[in-house]
Short mmCIF file of N, CA and C and ligand atoms in Angstrom, two decimals:
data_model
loop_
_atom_site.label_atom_id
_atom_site.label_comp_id
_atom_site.label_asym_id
_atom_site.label_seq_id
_atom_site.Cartn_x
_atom_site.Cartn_y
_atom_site.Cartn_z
N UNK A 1 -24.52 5.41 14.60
CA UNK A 1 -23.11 5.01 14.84
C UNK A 1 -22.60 4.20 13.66
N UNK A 2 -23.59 3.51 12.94
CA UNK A 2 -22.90 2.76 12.00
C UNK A 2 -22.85 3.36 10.98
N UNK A 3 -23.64 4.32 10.93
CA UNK A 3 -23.84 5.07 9.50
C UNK A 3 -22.41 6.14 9.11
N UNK A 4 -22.14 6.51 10.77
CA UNK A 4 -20.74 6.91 10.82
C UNK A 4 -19.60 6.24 10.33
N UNK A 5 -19.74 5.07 11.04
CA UNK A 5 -18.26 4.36 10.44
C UNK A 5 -18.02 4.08 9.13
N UNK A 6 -19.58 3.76 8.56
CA UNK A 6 -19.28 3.26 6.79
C UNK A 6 -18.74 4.96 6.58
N UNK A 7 -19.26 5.79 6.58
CA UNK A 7 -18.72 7.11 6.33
C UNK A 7 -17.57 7.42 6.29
N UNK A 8 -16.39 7.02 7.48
CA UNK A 8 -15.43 6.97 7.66
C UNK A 8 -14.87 6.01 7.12
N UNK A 9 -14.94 4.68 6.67
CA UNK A 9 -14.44 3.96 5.96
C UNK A 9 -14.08 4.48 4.61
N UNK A 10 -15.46 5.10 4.21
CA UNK A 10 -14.99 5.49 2.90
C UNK A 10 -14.19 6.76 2.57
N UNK A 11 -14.36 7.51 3.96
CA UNK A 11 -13.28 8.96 3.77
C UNK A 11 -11.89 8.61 3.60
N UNK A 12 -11.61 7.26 4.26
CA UNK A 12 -9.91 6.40 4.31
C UNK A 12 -9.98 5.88 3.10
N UNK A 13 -11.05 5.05 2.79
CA UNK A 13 -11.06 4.31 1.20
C UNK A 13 -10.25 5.30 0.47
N UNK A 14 -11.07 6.55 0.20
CA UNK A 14 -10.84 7.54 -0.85
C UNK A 14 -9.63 8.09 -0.74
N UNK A 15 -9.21 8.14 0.65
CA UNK A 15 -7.80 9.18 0.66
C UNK A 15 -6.82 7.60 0.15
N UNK A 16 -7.13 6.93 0.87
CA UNK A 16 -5.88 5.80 0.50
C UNK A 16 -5.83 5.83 -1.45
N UNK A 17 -6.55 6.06 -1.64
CA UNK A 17 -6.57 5.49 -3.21
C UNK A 17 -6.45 7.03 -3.85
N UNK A 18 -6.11 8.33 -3.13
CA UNK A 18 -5.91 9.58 -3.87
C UNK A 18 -4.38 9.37 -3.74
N UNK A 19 -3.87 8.84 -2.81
CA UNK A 19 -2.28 8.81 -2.19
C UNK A 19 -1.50 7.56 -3.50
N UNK A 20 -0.59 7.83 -3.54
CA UNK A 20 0.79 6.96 -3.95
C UNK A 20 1.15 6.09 -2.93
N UNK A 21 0.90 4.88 -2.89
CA UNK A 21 0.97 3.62 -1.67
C UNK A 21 1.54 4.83 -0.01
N UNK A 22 0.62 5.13 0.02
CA UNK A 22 0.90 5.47 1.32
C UNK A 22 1.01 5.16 2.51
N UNK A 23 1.77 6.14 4.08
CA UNK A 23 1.17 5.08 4.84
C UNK A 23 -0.08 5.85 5.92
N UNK A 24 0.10 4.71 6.99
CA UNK A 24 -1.49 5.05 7.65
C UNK A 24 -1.40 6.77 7.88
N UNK A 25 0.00 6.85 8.40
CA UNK A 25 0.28 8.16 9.24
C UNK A 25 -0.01 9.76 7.91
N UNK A 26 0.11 9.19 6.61
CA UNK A 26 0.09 9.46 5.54
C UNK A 26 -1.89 10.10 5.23
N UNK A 27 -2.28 8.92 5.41
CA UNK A 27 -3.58 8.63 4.77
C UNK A 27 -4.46 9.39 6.06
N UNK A 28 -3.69 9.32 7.25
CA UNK A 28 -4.41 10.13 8.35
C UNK A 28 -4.51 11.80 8.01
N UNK A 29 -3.00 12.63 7.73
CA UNK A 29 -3.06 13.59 7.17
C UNK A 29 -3.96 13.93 6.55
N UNK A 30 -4.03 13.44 5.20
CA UNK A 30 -5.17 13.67 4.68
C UNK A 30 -6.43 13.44 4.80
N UNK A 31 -6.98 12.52 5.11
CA UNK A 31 -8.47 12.53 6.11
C UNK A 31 -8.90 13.76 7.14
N UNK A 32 -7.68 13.99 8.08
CA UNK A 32 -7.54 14.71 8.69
C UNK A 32 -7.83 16.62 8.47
N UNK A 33 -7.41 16.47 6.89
CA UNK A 33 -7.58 18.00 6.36
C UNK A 33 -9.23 18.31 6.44
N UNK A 34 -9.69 17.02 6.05
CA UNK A 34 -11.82 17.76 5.46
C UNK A 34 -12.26 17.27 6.66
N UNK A 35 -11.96 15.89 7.63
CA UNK A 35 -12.55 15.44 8.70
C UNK A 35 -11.81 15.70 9.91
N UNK A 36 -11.91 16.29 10.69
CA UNK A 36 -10.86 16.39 11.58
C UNK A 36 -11.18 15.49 12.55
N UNK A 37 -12.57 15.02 12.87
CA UNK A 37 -12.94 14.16 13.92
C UNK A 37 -12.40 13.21 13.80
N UNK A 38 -11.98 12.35 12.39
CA UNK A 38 -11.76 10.94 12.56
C UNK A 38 -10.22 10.83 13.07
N UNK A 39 -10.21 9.92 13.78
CA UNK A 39 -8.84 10.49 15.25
C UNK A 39 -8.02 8.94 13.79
N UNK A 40 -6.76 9.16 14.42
CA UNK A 40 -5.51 8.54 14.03
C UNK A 40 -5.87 7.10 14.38
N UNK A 41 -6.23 6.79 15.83
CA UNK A 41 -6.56 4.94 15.93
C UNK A 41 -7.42 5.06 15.48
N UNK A 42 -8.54 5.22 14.20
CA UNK A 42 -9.42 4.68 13.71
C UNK A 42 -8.76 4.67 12.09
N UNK A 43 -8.33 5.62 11.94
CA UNK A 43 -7.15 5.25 10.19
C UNK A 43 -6.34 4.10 10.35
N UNK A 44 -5.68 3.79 11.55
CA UNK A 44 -4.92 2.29 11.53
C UNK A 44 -6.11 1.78 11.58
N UNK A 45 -7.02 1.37 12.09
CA UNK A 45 -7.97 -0.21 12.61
C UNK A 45 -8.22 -0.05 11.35
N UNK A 46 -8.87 0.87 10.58
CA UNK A 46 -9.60 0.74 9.14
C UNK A 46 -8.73 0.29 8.22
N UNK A 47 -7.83 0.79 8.31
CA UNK A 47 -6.86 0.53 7.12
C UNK A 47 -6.25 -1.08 7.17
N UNK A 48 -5.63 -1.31 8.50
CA UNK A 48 -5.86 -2.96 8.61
C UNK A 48 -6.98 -4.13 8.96
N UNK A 49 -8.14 -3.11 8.30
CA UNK A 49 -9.08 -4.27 8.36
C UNK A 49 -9.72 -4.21 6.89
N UNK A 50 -8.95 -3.21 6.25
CA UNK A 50 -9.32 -3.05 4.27
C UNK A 50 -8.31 -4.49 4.33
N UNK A 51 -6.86 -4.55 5.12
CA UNK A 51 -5.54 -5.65 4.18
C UNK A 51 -6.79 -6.57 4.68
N UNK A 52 -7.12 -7.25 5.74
CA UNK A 52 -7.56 -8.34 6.22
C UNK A 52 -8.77 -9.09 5.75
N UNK A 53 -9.82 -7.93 4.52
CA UNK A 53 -10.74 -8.24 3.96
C UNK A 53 -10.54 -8.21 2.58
N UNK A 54 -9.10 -8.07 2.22
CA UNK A 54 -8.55 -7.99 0.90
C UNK A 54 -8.66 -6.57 0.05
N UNK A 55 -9.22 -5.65 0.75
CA UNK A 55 -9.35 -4.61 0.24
C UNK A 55 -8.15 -3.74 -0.69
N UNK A 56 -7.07 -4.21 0.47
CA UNK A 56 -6.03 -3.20 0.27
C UNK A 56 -4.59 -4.03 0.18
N UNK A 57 -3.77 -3.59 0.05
CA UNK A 57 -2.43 -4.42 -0.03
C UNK A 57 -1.85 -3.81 1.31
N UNK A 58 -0.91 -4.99 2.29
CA UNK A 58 0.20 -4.19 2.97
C UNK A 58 1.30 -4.32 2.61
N UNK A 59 2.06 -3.24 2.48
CA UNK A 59 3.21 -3.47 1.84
C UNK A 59 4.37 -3.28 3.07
N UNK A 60 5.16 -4.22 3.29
CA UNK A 60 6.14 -4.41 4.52
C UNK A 60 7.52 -4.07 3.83
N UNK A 61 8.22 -3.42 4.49
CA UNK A 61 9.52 -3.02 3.81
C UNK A 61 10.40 -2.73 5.16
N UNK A 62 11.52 -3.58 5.48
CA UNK A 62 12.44 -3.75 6.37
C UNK A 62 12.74 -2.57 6.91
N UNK A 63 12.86 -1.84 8.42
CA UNK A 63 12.59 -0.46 8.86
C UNK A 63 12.06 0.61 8.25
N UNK A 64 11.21 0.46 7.71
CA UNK A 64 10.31 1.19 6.91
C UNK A 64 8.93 1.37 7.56
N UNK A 65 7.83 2.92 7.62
CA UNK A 65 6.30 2.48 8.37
C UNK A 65 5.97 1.25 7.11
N UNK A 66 4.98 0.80 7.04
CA UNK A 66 4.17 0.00 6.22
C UNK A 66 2.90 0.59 5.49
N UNK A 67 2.87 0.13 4.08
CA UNK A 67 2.57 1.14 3.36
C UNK A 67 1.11 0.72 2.86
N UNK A 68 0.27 1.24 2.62
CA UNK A 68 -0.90 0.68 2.32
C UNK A 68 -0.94 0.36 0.56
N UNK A 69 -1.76 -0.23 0.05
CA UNK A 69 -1.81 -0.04 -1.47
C UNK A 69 -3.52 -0.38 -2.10
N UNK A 70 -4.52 0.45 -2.44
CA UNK A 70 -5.75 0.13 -2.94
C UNK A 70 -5.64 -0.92 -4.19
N UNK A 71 -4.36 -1.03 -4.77
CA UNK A 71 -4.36 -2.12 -5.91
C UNK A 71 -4.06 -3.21 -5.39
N UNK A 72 -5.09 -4.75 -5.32
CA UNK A 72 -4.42 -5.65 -4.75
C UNK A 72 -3.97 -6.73 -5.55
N UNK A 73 -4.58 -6.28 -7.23
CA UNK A 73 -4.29 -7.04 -8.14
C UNK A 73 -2.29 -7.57 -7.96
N UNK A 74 -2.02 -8.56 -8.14
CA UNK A 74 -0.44 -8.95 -7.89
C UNK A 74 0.27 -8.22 -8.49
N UNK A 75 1.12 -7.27 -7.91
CA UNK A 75 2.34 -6.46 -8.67
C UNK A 75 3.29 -6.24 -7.73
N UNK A 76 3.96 -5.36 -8.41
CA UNK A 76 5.55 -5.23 -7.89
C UNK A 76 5.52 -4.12 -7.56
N UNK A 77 6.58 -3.70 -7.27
CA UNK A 77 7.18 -2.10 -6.65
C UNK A 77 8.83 -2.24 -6.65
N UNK A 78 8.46 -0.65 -7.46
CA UNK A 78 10.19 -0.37 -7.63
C UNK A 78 9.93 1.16 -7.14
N UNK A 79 11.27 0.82 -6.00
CA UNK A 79 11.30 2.49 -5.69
C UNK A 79 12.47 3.15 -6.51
N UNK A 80 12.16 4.65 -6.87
CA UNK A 80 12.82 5.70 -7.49
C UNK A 80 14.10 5.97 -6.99
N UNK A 81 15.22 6.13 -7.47
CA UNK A 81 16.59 6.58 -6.36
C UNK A 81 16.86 7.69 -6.28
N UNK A 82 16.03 8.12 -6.64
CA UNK A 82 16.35 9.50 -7.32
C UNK A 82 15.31 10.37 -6.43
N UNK A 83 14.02 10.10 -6.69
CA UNK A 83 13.19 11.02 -5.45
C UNK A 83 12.06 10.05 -4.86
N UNK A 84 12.41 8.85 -4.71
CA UNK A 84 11.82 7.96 -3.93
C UNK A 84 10.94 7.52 -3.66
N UNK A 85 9.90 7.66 -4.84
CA UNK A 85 8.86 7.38 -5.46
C UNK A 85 8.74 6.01 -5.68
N UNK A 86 7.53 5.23 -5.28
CA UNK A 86 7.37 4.37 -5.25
C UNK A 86 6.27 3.75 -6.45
N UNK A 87 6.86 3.04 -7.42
CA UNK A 87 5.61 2.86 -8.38
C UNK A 87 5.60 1.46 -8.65
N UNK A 88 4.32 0.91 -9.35
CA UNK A 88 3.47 -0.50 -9.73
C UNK A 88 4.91 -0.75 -10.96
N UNK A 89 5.17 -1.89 -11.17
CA UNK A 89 5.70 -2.36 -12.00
C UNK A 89 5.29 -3.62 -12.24
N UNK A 90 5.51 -3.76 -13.39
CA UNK A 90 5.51 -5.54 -14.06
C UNK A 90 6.51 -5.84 -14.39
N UNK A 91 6.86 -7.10 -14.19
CA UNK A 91 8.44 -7.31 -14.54
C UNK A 91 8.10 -8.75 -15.66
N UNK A 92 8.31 -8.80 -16.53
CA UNK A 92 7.99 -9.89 -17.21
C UNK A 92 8.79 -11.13 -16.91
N UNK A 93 8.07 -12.40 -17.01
CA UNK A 93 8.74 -13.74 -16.40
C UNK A 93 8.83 -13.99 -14.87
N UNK A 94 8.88 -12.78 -14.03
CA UNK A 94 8.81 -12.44 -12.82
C UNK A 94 7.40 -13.29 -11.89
N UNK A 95 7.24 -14.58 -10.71
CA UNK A 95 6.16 -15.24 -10.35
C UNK A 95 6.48 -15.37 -9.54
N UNK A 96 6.02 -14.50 -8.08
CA UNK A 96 5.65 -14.61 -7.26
C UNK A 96 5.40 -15.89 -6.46
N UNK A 97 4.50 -16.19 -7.30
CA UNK A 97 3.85 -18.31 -7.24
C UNK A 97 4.97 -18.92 -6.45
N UNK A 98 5.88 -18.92 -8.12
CA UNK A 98 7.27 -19.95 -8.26
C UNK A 98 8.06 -19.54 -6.75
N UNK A 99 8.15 -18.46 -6.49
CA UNK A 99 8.96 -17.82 -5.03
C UNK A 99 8.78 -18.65 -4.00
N UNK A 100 7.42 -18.81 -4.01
CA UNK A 100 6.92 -19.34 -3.02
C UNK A 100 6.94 -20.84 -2.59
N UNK A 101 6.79 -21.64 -3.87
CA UNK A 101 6.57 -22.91 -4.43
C UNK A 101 8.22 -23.35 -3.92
N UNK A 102 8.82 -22.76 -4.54
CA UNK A 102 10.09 -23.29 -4.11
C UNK A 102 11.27 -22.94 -2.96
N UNK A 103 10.03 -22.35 -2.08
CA UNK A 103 10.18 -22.02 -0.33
C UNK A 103 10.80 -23.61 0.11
N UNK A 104 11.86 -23.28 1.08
CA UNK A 104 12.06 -24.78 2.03
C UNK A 104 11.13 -24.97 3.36
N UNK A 105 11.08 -26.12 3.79
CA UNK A 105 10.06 -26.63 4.81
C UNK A 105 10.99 -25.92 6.13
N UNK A 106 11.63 -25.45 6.07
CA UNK A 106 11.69 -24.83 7.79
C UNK A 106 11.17 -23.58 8.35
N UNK A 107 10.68 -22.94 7.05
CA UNK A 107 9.74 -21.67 7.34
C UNK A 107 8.31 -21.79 6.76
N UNK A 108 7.14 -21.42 7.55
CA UNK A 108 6.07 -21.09 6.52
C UNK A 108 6.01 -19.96 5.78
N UNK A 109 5.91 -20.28 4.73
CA UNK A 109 6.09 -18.04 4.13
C UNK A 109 4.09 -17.96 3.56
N UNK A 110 4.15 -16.58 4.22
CA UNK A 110 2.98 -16.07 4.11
C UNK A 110 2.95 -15.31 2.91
N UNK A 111 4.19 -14.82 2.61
CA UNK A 111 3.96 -13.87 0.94
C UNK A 111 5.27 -13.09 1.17
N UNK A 112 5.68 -12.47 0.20
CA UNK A 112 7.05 -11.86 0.01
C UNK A 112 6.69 -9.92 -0.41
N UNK A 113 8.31 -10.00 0.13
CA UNK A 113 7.90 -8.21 0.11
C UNK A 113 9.21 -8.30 -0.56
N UNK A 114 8.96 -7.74 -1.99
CA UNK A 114 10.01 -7.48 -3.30
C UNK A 114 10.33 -6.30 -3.74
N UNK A 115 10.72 -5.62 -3.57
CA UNK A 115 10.98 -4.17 -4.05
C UNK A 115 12.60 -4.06 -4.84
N UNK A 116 12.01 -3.70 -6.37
CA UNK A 116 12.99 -2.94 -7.10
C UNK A 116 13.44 -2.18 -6.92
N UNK A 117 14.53 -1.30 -7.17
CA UNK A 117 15.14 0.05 -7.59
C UNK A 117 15.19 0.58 -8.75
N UNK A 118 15.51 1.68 -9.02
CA UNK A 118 15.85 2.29 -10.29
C UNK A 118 14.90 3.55 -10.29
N UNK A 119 15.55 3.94 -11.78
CA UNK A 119 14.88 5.65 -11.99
C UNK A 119 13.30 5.66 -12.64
N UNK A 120 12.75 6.23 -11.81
CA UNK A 120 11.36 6.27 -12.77
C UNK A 120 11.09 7.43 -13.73
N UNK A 121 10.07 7.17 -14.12
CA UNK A 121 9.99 7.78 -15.27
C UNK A 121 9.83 9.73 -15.46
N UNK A 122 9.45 9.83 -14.21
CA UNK A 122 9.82 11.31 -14.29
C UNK A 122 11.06 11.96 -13.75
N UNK A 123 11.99 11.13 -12.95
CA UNK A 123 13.06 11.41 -13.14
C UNK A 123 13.90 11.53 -14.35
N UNK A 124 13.44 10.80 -15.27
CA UNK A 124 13.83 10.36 -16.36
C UNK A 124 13.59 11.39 -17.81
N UNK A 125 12.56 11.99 -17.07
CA UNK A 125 12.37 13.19 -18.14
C UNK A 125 11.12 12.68 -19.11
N UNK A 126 10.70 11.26 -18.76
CA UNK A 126 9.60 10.93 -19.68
C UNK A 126 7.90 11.48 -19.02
N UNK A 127 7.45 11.60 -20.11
CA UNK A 127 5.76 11.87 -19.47
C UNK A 127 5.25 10.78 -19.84
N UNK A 128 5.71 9.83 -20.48
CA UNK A 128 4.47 8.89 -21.02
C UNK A 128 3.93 7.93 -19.70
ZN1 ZN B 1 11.98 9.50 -9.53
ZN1 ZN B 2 1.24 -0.84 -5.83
#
């Protein structure tokens, strides 16, 4: 039984990190194509127990599902307007930290959900 679940952990590991910040319902699909056994409530529990052990990023976006991300190094996200593509950005001068730091005392903030806009780069006609 346990030998199963690490198994399945890593069939979600792998699909989450083949996907473009996807979400669970996303990352199930694909699991779903080579494993068909591993049922849908076990892609959510896994997948929020990668955010909860730092594995994974959740990414929360106001009526939006919630999106998973294998990079948890600190970055940004700017979605595409164009075909809605969601990609890693760096924004230079841009600190998270400071966001936070200079939060007021009537809320606790746990972390911020920032999302850019604009055209990415293959809309754009670039390959680089
Ligand atoms: Zn685009
Ligand atoms: Zn990302």
């Amino acid at each position: 039984m346990k030998e199963r679940q690490t198994m399945q952990k890593q069939v979600i590991y792998d699909a989450l990190c083949s996907l473009n910040h996807p979400t669970a319902t996303e990352v199930y699909a694909a699991v779903h194509d080579s494993y068909p056994t591993v049922s849908r409530a076990t892609v959510f529990r896994v997948l929020s127990g990668f955010a909860a052990n730092g594995k994974a990023l959740e990414l929360r976006s106001s009526g939006q599902e919630m999106r998973y991300d294998y990079n948890t190094y600190a970055h940004y996200h700017a979605r595409c307007t164009e075909c809605g593509r969601l990609s890693d950005v760096t924004v230079n001068g841009f600190k998270e930290k400071n966001l936070l730091a200079n939060a007021c005392d009537e809320f606790t903030l746990q972390g911020v959900t920032l999302e850019f806009f604009g055209v990415c780069k293959f809309c754009q006609g670039k390959t680089c």
